[in-house]
Coordinates of N, CA, C and O in Angstrom, one line a residue:
M14 N 1.6 3.5 -22.6 CA 2.4 4.2 -21.7 C 3.8 3.4 -21.6 O 3.8 2.2 -21.3
P15 N 4.9 4.1 -21.7 CA 6.2 3.5 -21.6 C 6.4 3.0 -20.2 O 6.0 3.6 -19.2
R16 N 7.1 1.9 -20.0 CA 7.4 1.3 -18.7 C 8.8 1.8 -18.3 O 9.7 1.9 -19.1
A17 N 9.0 1.9 -17.0 CA 10.2 2.3 -16.4 C 11.2 1.2 -16.2 O 12.4 1.3 -16.1
V18 N 10.6 0.0 -16.0 CA 11.4 -1.2 -15.5 C 12.1 -1.9 -16.7 O 11.4 -2.3 -17.7
T19 N 13.4 -2.1 -16.6 CA 14.1 -3.0 -17.6 C 14.6 -4.2 -16.9 O 15.4 -4.0 -15.9
L20 N 14.2 -5.4 -17.3 CA 14.7 -6.6 -16.7 C 16.0 -7.0 -17.3 O 16.2 -6.9 -18.5
I21 N 17.0 -7.5 -16.4 CA 18.3 -7.8 -16.8 C 18.5 -9.3 -16.7 O 18.2 -9.9 -15.6
R22 N 19.0 -9.9 -17.7 CA 19.3 -11.4 -17.7 C 20.8 -11.5 -18.0 O 21.4 -10.6 -18.6
S23 N 21.4 -12.6 -17.6 CA 22.8 -12.8 -17.9 C 23.0 -14.2 -18.4 O 22.7 -15.2 -17.8
A24 N 23.7 -14.3 -19.6 CA 24.0 -15.6 -20.2 C 25.0 -16.3 -19.4 O 25.2 -17.5 -19.6
A25 N 25.8 -15.6 -18.6 CA 26.8 -16.2 -17.7 C 26.3 -17.0 -16.5 O 27.0 -17.7 -15.8
L26 N 25.0 -16.8 -16.2 CA 24.3 -17.4 -15.1 C 23.4 -18.5 -15.6 O 22.9 -18.4 -16.7
S27 N 23.0 -19.4 -14.7 CA 22.1 -20.5 -15.1 C 20.7 -19.9 -15.5 O 20.3 -18.9 -14.9
D28 N 20.1 -20.5 -16.4 CA 18.7 -20.1 -16.9 C 17.6 -20.9 -16.1 O 16.5 -20.8 -16.4
V29 N 18.0 -21.6 -15.0 CA 17.0 -22.3 -14.3 C 16.1 -21.4 -13.4 O 15.0 -21.8 -13.1
A30 N 16.7 -20.3 -13.0 CA 15.9 -19.3 -12.2 C 14.6 -18.8 -13.0 O 14.7 -18.6 -14.2
E31 N 13.5 -18.8 -12.3 CA 12.3 -18.3 -13.0 C 12.0 -16.8 -12.8 O 10.9 -16.4 -12.5
Y32 N 13.1 -16.1 -12.9 CA 13.0 -14.6 -12.8 C 14.3 -14.0 -13.4 O 15.3 -14.7 -13.5
A33 N 14.2 -12.7 -13.7 CA 15.4 -12.0 -14.1 C 16.3 -11.8 -12.9 O 15.9 -11.8 -11.8
Y34 N 17.6 -11.7 -13.2 CA 18.6 -11.6 -12.1 C 18.7 -10.1 -11.6 O 19.2 -9.9 -10.5
A35 N 18.3 -9.2 -12.4 CA 18.4 -7.8 -11.9 C 17.3 -7.0 -12.7 O 16.8 -7.4 -13.7
A36 N 17.1 -5.7 -12.3 CA 16.3 -4.8 -13.0 C 16.7 -3.4 -12.8 O 17.4 -3.1 -11.7
T37 N 16.5 -2.5 -13.7 CA 16.8 -1.1 -13.6 C 15.6 -0.2 -13.9 O 14.7 -0.7 -14.5
A38 N 15.7 1.0 -13.4 CA 14.7 2.0 -13.7 C 15.5 3.3 -13.9 O 16.5 3.6 -13.2
P39 N 15.1 4.2 -14.8 CA 15.8 5.4 -15.1 C 15.6 6.4 -13.9 O 14.7 6.3 -13.1
A40 N 16.6 7.3 -13.8 CA 16.6 8.3 -12.8 C 15.3 9.1 -12.6 O 14.9 9.5 -11.5
E41 N 14.6 9.3 -13.7 CA 13.4 10.1 -13.7 C 12.2 9.3 -13.3 O 11.1 9.9 -13.2
S42 N 12.3 8.1 -13.0 CA 11.2 7.3 -12.5 C 10.8 7.6 -11.1 O 11.7 8.0 -10.3
R43 N 9.6 7.3 -10.8 CA 9.1 7.5 -9.4 C 9.1 6.1 -8.8 O 8.4 5.2 -9.3
L44 N 9.8 5.9 -7.7 CA 9.8 4.6 -7.0 C 8.7 4.5 -6.0 O 8.4 5.5 -5.3
I45 N 8.1 3.3 -5.9 CA 7.0 3.0 -5.0 C 7.4 1.8 -4.2 O 7.6 0.8 -4.7
F46 N 7.5 2.1 -2.9 CA 7.9 1.0 -1.9 C 6.7 0.5 -1.2 O 6.1 1.3 -0.5
L47 N 6.3 -0.7 -1.5 CA 5.1 -1.3 -0.9 C 5.5 -2.0 0.5 O 6.5 -2.6 0.6
A48 N 4.6 -1.8 1.4 CA 4.7 -2.6 2.6 C 4.4 -4.0 2.2 O 3.8 -4.3 1.2
G49 N 4.7 -5.0 3.1 CA 4.4 -6.4 2.7 C 3.0 -6.6 2.5 O 2.2 -6.2 3.4
A50 N 2.6 -7.1 1.4 CA 1.2 -7.5 1.1 C 0.8 -8.7 1.8 O 1.5 -9.8 1.6
C51 N -0.2 -8.7 2.6 CA -0.6 -9.8 3.5 C -1.9 -10.4 2.9 O -2.6 -9.7 2.2
P52 N -2.1 -11.6 3.3 CA -3.4 -12.3 2.8 C -4.6 -12.0 3.7 O -5.2 -12.9 4.3
L53 N -4.9 -10.7 3.8 CA -6.0 -10.3 4.7 C -7.2 -10.0 3.9 O -7.2 -9.3 2.8
N54 N -8.4 -10.4 4.4 CA -9.7 -10.1 3.8 C -10.0 -8.7 4.2 O -9.4 -8.1 5.1
D55 N -11.1 -8.1 3.6 CA -11.6 -6.8 3.9 C -11.9 -6.6 5.4 O -11.7 -5.5 6.0
D56 N -12.3 -7.6 6.1 CA -12.6 -7.5 7.5 C -11.4 -7.7 8.4 O -11.6 -7.7 9.7
G57 N -10.2 -7.9 7.9 CA -9.0 -8.0 8.6 C -8.7 -9.5 9.0 O -7.6 -9.7 9.6
S58 N -9.5 -10.4 8.7 CA -9.2 -11.8 8.9 C -8.2 -12.3 7.9 O -8.1 -11.8 6.8
T59 N -7.5 -13.4 8.3 CA -6.6 -14.0 7.4 C -7.3 -14.9 6.4 O -8.1 -15.8 6.9
A60 N -7.0 -14.7 5.2 CA -7.7 -15.6 4.1 C -7.0 -16.9 4.0 O -5.8 -17.1 4.4
A61 N -7.7 -17.9 3.5 CA -7.2 -19.2 3.1 C -6.4 -19.9 4.2 O -5.2 -20.2 4.0
F62 N -7.0 -20.1 5.3 CA -6.4 -20.7 6.5 C -5.6 -22.0 6.1 O -6.2 -22.9 5.4
G63 N -4.3 -22.1 6.4 CA -3.6 -23.3 6.1 C -3.2 -23.6 4.7 O -2.6 -24.6 4.4
D64 N -3.5 -22.6 3.8 CA -3.3 -22.8 2.3 C -2.2 -21.9 1.8 O -2.5 -20.7 1.6
Y65 N -1.0 -22.3 1.6 CA 0.1 -21.5 1.1 C -0.3 -20.8 -0.3 O -0.1 -19.6 -0.4
A66 N -0.8 -21.6 -1.2 CA -1.2 -21.1 -2.5 C -2.3 -20.1 -2.4 O -2.3 -19.0 -3.0
G67 N -3.3 -20.4 -1.6 CA -4.5 -19.5 -1.4 C -4.0 -18.2 -0.8 O -4.5 -17.1 -1.2
Q68 N -3.1 -18.2 0.2 CA -2.7 -17.0 0.8 C -1.8 -16.2 -0.1 O -1.9 -15.0 -0.1
A69 N -1.0 -16.9 -1.0 CA -0.2 -16.2 -2.0 C -1.1 -15.4 -2.9 O -0.9 -14.3 -3.3
R70 N -2.2 -16.1 -3.4 CA -3.2 -15.4 -4.3 C -3.8 -14.2 -3.7 O -3.9 -13.1 -4.3
K71 N -4.2 -14.3 -2.4 CA -4.8 -13.1 -1.7 C -3.7 -12.0 -1.6 O -4.1 -10.8 -1.7
A72 N -2.5 -12.4 -1.2 CA -1.5 -11.4 -1.1 C -1.2 -10.7 -2.4 O -1.0 -9.4 -2.4
V73 N -1.2 -11.4 -3.5 CA -1.0 -10.8 -4.8 C -2.1 -9.9 -5.1 O -1.9 -8.7 -5.6
E74 N -3.4 -10.3 -4.9 CA -4.5 -9.5 -5.1 C -4.4 -8.2 -4.3 O -4.7 -7.1 -4.8
N75 N -4.0 -8.2 -3.0 CA -3.9 -7.1 -2.2 C -2.7 -6.2 -2.7 O -2.8 -4.9 -2.7
M76 N -1.7 -6.8 -3.1 CA -0.5 -6.0 -3.7 C -1.0 -5.2 -4.9 O -0.7 -4.1 -5.1
E77 N -1.8 -5.9 -5.8 CA -2.3 -5.2 -7.0 C -3.2 -4.0 -6.6 O -3.2 -3.0 -7.3
T78 N -4.0 -4.2 -5.6 CA -4.8 -3.1 -5.1 C -4.0 -1.9 -4.7 O -4.3 -0.7 -5.1
V79 N -2.9 -2.1 -4.0 CA -2.1 -1.0 -3.5 C -1.3 -0.4 -4.7 O -1.2 0.8 -4.8
L80 N -0.9 -1.2 -5.6 CA -0.2 -0.7 -6.8 C -1.1 0.3 -7.6 O -0.7 1.3 -8.0
R81 N -2.4 -0.1 -7.8 CA -3.4 0.7 -8.5 C -3.5 2.0 -7.7 O -3.6 3.1 -8.3
A82 N -3.6 2.0 -6.4 CA -3.8 3.2 -5.6 C -2.6 4.1 -5.8 O -2.7 5.4 -5.6
A83 N -1.4 3.6 -6.1 CA -0.2 4.4 -6.2 C 0.0 4.7 -7.7 O 1.1 5.3 -8.0
G84 N -0.9 4.4 -8.6 CA -0.8 4.7 -10.0 C 0.1 3.8 -10.8 O 0.8 4.2 -11.7
A85 N 0.2 2.5 -10.3 CA 1.0 1.5 -11.0 C 0.3 0.2 -11.2 O -0.9 0.1 -10.8
S86 N 1.0 -0.7 -11.8 CA 0.4 -2.1 -12.0 C 1.5 -3.1 -11.7 O 2.7 -2.7 -11.5
I87 N 1.1 -4.3 -11.8 CA 2.1 -5.4 -11.5 C 3.2 -5.4 -12.5 O 4.4 -5.8 -12.2
Q88 N 3.0 -4.8 -13.7 CA 4.0 -4.7 -14.7 C 5.1 -3.6 -14.4 O 6.1 -3.5 -15.0
D89 N 4.8 -2.8 -13.4 CA 5.7 -1.8 -12.9 C 6.6 -2.2 -11.8 O 7.5 -1.5 -11.3
V90 N 6.4 -3.4 -11.3 CA 7.2 -3.9 -10.1 C 8.6 -4.2 -10.6 O 8.8 -4.7 -11.7
I91 N 9.6 -3.7 -9.8 CA 11.0 -3.9 -10.2 C 11.6 -5.0 -9.4 O 12.6 -5.6 -9.8
S92 N 11.1 -5.4 -8.2 CA 11.6 -6.5 -7.4 C 10.6 -6.9 -6.4 O 9.7 -6.1 -6.0
T93 N 10.7 -8.2 -5.9 CA 9.9 -8.7 -4.8 C 10.7 -9.5 -3.9 O 11.8 -10.0 -4.2
R94 N 10.1 -9.6 -2.7 CA 10.6 -10.6 -1.7 C 9.4 -11.3 -1.2 O 8.4 -10.7 -0.7
V95 N 9.4 -12.6 -1.3 CA 8.3 -13.5 -0.9 C 8.7 -14.2 0.4 O 9.6 -15.0 0.4
L96 N 7.9 -13.9 1.4 CA 8.2 -14.5 2.7 C 7.2 -15.6 3.0 O 6.0 -15.4 2.9
V97 N 7.6 -16.8 3.4 CA 6.7 -17.9 3.6 C 7.1 -18.5 5.0 O 8.2 -18.9 5.2
A98 N 6.1 -18.6 5.8 CA 6.3 -19.1 7.2 C 6.3 -20.6 7.1 O 5.3 -21.3 7.4
S99 N 7.5 -21.2 6.8 CA 7.7 -22.6 6.8 C 9.2 -22.9 6.6 O 9.9 -22.1 6.0
S100 N 9.6 -24.0 7.1 CA 11.0 -24.5 6.8 C 11.0 -25.6 5.7 O 12.0 -26.1 5.4
R101 N 9.8 -25.8 5.1 CA 9.7 -26.9 4.1 C 9.7 -26.2 2.7 O 8.9 -25.4 2.4
Q102 N 10.7 -26.7 1.9 CA 10.9 -26.1 0.6 C 9.6 -26.3 -0.3 O 9.2 -25.3 -1.0
E103 N 8.9 -27.3 -0.1 CA 7.7 -27.5 -0.9 C 6.6 -26.5 -0.6 O 5.8 -26.1 -1.5
D104 N 6.6 -26.0 0.6 CA 5.6 -24.9 1.0 C 6.0 -23.6 0.3 O 5.2 -22.9 -0.2
L105 N 7.3 -23.3 0.3 CA 7.8 -22.2 -0.4 C 7.5 -22.2 -1.8 O 7.1 -21.2 -2.4
V106 N 7.7 -23.4 -2.4 CA 7.4 -23.5 -3.9 C 5.9 -23.3 -4.2 O 5.6 -22.7 -5.2
K107 N 5.0 -23.8 -3.3 CA 3.6 -23.6 -3.5 C 3.3 -22.1 -3.6 O 2.5 -21.6 -4.5
A108 N 3.8 -21.3 -2.7 CA 3.6 -19.9 -2.7 C 4.3 -19.2 -3.9 O 3.7 -18.4 -4.6
W109 N 5.5 -19.6 -4.2 CA 6.3 -19.0 -5.3 C 5.5 -19.2 -6.6 O 5.5 -18.3 -7.5
E110 N 5.0 -20.4 -6.9 CA 4.4 -20.7 -8.2 C 3.2 -19.7 -8.4 O 3.0 -19.3 -9.5
V111 N 2.5 -19.4 -7.4 CA 1.4 -18.4 -7.5 C 1.9 -17.0 -7.9 O 1.4 -16.4 -8.8
V112 N 2.9 -16.6 -7.2 CA 3.5 -15.3 -7.4 C 4.1 -15.3 -8.8 O 3.9 -14.3 -9.6
R113 N 4.9 -16.3 -9.2 CA 5.5 -16.4 -10.5 C 4.5 -16.3 -11.6 O 4.6 -15.5 -12.6
D114 N 3.4 -17.0 -11.5 CA 2.3 -17.0 -12.5 C 1.6 -15.7 -12.5 O 1.2 -15.2 -13.6
A115 N 1.5 -15.0 -11.4 CA 0.8 -13.7 -11.4 C 1.6 -12.7 -12.2 O 1.1 -11.8 -12.9
F116 N 3.0 -12.8 -12.2 CA 3.8 -11.9 -12.9 C 4.0 -12.2 -14.4 O 4.3 -11.4 -15.2
G117 N 3.7 -13.5 -14.7 CA 3.8 -13.9 -16.1 C 5.2 -13.6 -16.7 O 6.2 -13.9 -16.1
E118 N 5.2 -13.0 -17.9 CA 6.5 -12.7 -18.6 C 7.3 -11.6 -17.9 O 8.4 -11.4 -18.2
H119 N 6.6 -10.8 -17.0 CA 7.3 -9.8 -16.3 C 7.9 -10.4 -15.1 O 7.5 -10.2 -13.9
D120 N 9.0 -11.2 -15.3 CA 9.5 -12.1 -14.2 C 10.6 -11.3 -13.5 O 11.8 -11.5 -13.7
V121 N 10.2 -10.4 -12.6 CA 11.0 -9.5 -11.9 C 12.0 -10.3 -10.9 O 11.7 -11.4 -10.5
P122 N 13.2 -9.6 -10.6 CA 14.1 -10.2 -9.6 C 13.3 -10.5 -8.3 O 12.6 -9.6 -7.9
S123 N 13.5 -11.6 -7.8 CA 12.7 -12.0 -6.6 C 13.6 -12.8 -5.6 O 14.5 -13.5 -6.0
T124 N 13.3 -12.6 -4.3 CA 13.9 -13.5 -3.3 C 12.8 -14.2 -2.6 O 11.8 -13.6 -2.2
L125 N 13.0 -15.5 -2.5 CA 12.0 -16.4 -1.8 C 12.6 -16.9 -0.5 O 13.7 -17.4 -0.5
M126 N 12.0 -16.6 0.6 CA 12.5 -16.9 1.9 C 11.6 -17.6 2.8 O 10.4 -17.3 2.9
G127 N 12.1 -18.6 3.5 CA 11.3 -19.3 4.6 C 11.6 -18.5 5.9 O 12.8 -18.2 6.2
V128 N 10.6 -18.2 6.6 CA 10.7 -17.5 7.9 C 10.0 -18.2 9.0 O 9.2 -19.1 8.7
T129 N 10.3 -17.9 10.2 CA 9.7 -18.6 11.4 C 8.3 -18.2 11.5 O 7.4 -19.1 11.7
V130 N 7.9 -16.9 11.5 CA 6.6 -16.5 11.8 C 6.3 -15.2 11.1 O 7.3 -14.4 10.9
L131 N 5.1 -14.9 10.7 CA 4.7 -13.6 10.2 C 3.7 -12.9 11.1 O 3.3 -13.5 12.1
G132 N 3.4 -11.7 10.9 CA 2.7 -10.8 11.8 C 1.3 -11.1 12.2 O 0.9 -10.7 13.3
Y133 N 0.5 -11.7 11.3 CA -0.9 -11.9 11.6 C -1.2 -13.3 12.0 O -0.5 -14.2 11.6
A134 N -2.3 -13.5 12.8 CA -2.7 -14.8 13.2 C -2.9 -15.7 11.9 O -3.6 -15.3 11.0
D135 N -2.3 -16.9 11.9 CA -2.5 -17.9 10.8 C -1.9 -17.4 9.5 O -2.2 -18.0 8.5
Q136 N -1.1 -16.4 9.5 CA -0.5 -15.9 8.2 C 0.7 -16.8 7.8 O 1.5 -17.0 8.6
L137 N 0.7 -17.2 6.5 CA 1.7 -18.0 6.0 C 2.6 -17.3 4.9 O 3.7 -17.8 4.6
V138 N 2.0 -16.3 4.3 CA 2.7 -15.6 3.1 C 2.6 -14.1 3.2 O 1.6 -13.6 3.7
E139 N 3.7 -13.5 2.8 CA 3.7 -12.0 2.7 C 4.6 -11.7 1.5 O 5.6 -12.3 1.3
I140 N 4.2 -10.6 0.7 CA 5.0 -10.3 -0.4 C 5.4 -8.8 -0.4 O 4.5 -7.9 -0.3
E141 N 6.7 -8.5 -0.3 CA 7.2 -7.2 -0.4 C 7.5 -6.8 -1.8 O 7.9 -7.7 -2.6
A142 N 7.3 -5.6 -2.2 CA 7.6 -5.2 -3.6 C 8.1 -3.8 -3.7 O 7.7 -2.9 -2.9
V143 N 8.8 -3.5 -4.8 CA 9.2 -2.1 -5.1 C 8.8 -2.0 -6.6 O 9.0 -2.9 -7.4
A144 N 8.2 -0.8 -6.9 CA 7.7 -0.6 -8.3 C 8.4 0.7 -8.8 O 8.8 1.6 -8.0
A145 N 8.4 0.9 -10.1 CA 9.0 2.2 -10.7 C 8.0 2.6 -11.8 O 7.7 1.7 -12.7
V146 N 7.6 3.8 -11.8 CA 6.8 4.3 -12.9 C 7.3 5.6 -13.5 O 8.1 6.4 -12.8
L147 N 7.0 5.9 -14.7 CA 7.3 7.1 -15.4 C 6.0 7.9 -15.4 O 5.0 7.5 -16.1
D148 N 6.0 9.0 -14.7 CA 4.8 9.9 -14.7 C 4.9 10.8 -15.9 O 5.9 11.3 -16.2
S149 N 3.7 11.0 -16.5 CA 3.7 11.9 -17.7 C 3.7 13.4 -17.3 O 3.2 13.8 -16.4

């Protein structure tokens, strides 16, 4: 099945970023706007207490579940925003590495942000995403 997302890179910008700088989708694609994927277990409890990487893994897993329900996959994501409840860069990096690895070569444009607090008790990570698909 053809993909709607085209990742854009620029030789004029540094190649140190671990993601594409932009992405496009054709006008005929269906956009899917995901609510922030949280690290919640099936019973509503927060997964991986105190563990930035563990919470990022659970948030990615939950994001993939929602993408499947919308008829998409992680390869259809066009951009992400990764929110991490910390002012420490090393905590942000722990979460980012999990997200980056989950996307593999489909290194979508992403924003990584440290925030003061997130919505659920003991929540450290949340991942927002937009996807684009071509329906047959």
